[in-house]
């Protein structure tokens, strides 16, 4: 396919946390608020003159310093963030909005604060560790609303004079929704029989919406959506199967490229830092304050494995199966970063359930934070693709035999 006009531009923005657009927004007097998790309502970090940056550690190499503080048996993502913080990579931030969701990330954030990795000259800088419950009922909504109001909105207003009014929240939701609409329009091309956008390309665009000031990328997202209306797919398919990827944090486009180079086109991204969930519109009414509605939306839509109530477990399984059908995939890849406590349980259980109860071919893998050089991972994906091809050949043969028997042949 013809290269997307702005793909290299977006890809270049992902090579560092303090990218060109972050620096541009900072030069304009904007405030950069870092966060790591879906449980921190992203839209509330984009009020007034603030913009959210979902922090990453691209091009991670050695993690020796972080390993000293956290041990080598902890999540590499959490360690990579601490390593980058110790290197001074997040000193451009004006606040860090963390969430109490797992022991590894708690330890990472705790060390960042104790070791004073932020710019000490910023007197308004604040650290937050939001207490996020494992439920999505109304008690949980009220609890998180109080937490985010006291630990995030209040410091933003008192330290920096940020407008945290109901009108400001609704304006931030409108901008968020425009980004979501554009990504949905772009992502829907993955549903075509021969998709006109790859999973690697879509992941780059999605990551940019998490890591860059949204107002600075809207024009190029609009152009990309318009460009895809006339983009022609390759005459000959350059993939052998379609897959849905489900799992823990993926902020590395190279991992998606590795999967696709192995013959599996990624048509749906049900993982942290993906678009499902995260890039769906937030619908507000006029009867209730906007903050409460935003918090409720994030609690109701989260597919995080931290939520272990039966209806949430079932929702995650049903969503994976629905995406497989909706995006016409042949199978599902369940993945997790090594040492991820929550996903180690979910992946082991769900990968069997999807095959045994839903009848969906499933590959289960664990991986390092940076997977681009993993020959073992490449081999396993290639083997899974071959398995999917064999199953399709068998299914087609059985269908022909059934039709022939029905015709009395």
PDB file of N, CA and C in Angstrom, residues 256-264 378 382:
ATOM      1  N   UNK A 256       3.977  -4.990  17.535  1.00  0.00           N
ATOM      2  CA  UNK A 256       2.910  -5.222  16.552  1.00  0.00           C
ATOM      3  C   UNK A 256       3.522  -5.512  15.188  1.00  0.00           C
ATOM      4  N   UNK A 257       4.597  -4.814  14.856  1.00  0.00           N
ATOM      5  CA  UNK A 257       5.269  -5.065  13.579  1.00  0.00           C
ATOM      6  C   UNK A 257       5.857  -6.470  13.544  1.00  0.00           C
ATOM      7  N   UNK A 258       6.411  -6.934  14.659  1.00  0.00           N
ATOM      8  CA  UNK A 258       6.955  -8.294  14.724  1.00  0.00           C
ATOM      9  C   UNK A 258       5.856  -9.325  14.462  1.00  0.00           C
ATOM     10  N   UNK A 259       4.697  -9.125  15.084  1.00  0.00           N
ATOM     11  CA  UNK A 259       3.571 -10.046  14.885  1.00  0.00           C
ATOM     12  C   UNK A 259       3.150 -10.051  13.420  1.00  0.00           C
ATOM     13  N   UNK A 260       3.083  -8.863  12.826  1.00  0.00           N
ATOM     14  CA  UNK A 260       2.629  -8.780  11.435  1.00  0.00           C
ATOM     15  C   UNK A 260       3.690  -9.286  10.469  1.00  0.00           C
ATOM     16  N   UNK A 261       4.947  -9.099  10.777  1.00  0.00           N
ATOM     17  CA  UNK A 261       6.014  -9.667   9.943  1.00  0.00           C
ATOM     18  C   UNK A 261       5.996 -11.196   9.978  1.00  0.00           C
ATOM     19  N   UNK A 262       5.377 -11.745  11.035  1.00  0.00           N
ATOM     20  CA  UNK A 262       5.279 -13.204  11.172  1.00  0.00           C
ATOM     21  C   UNK A 262       4.055 -13.764  10.456  1.00  0.00           C
ATOM     22  N   UNK A 263       3.293 -12.888   9.794  1.00  0.00           N
ATOM     23  CA  UNK A 263       2.167 -13.340   8.982  1.00  0.00           C
ATOM     24  C   UNK A 263       0.798 -13.090   9.566  1.00  0.00           C
ATOM     25  N   UNK A 264       0.711 -12.475  10.762  1.00  0.00           N
ATOM     26  CA  UNK A 264      -0.578 -12.258  11.418  1.00  0.00           C
ATOM     27  C   UNK A 264      -0.920 -10.774  11.436  1.00  0.00           C
ATOM     28  N   UNK A 378       8.829 -14.501  17.756  1.00  0.00           N
ATOM     29  CA  UNK A 378       8.558 -14.563  16.322  1.00  0.00           C
ATOM     30  C   UNK A 378       8.221 -15.997  15.895  1.00  0.00           C
ATOM     31  N   UNK A 382       4.680 -17.357  14.285  1.00  0.00           N
ATOM     32  CA  UNK A 382       4.684 -18.038  12.989  1.00  0.00           C
ATOM     33  C   UNK A 382       4.020 -19.409  13.079  1.00  0.00           C
TER      34      UNK A 382
END
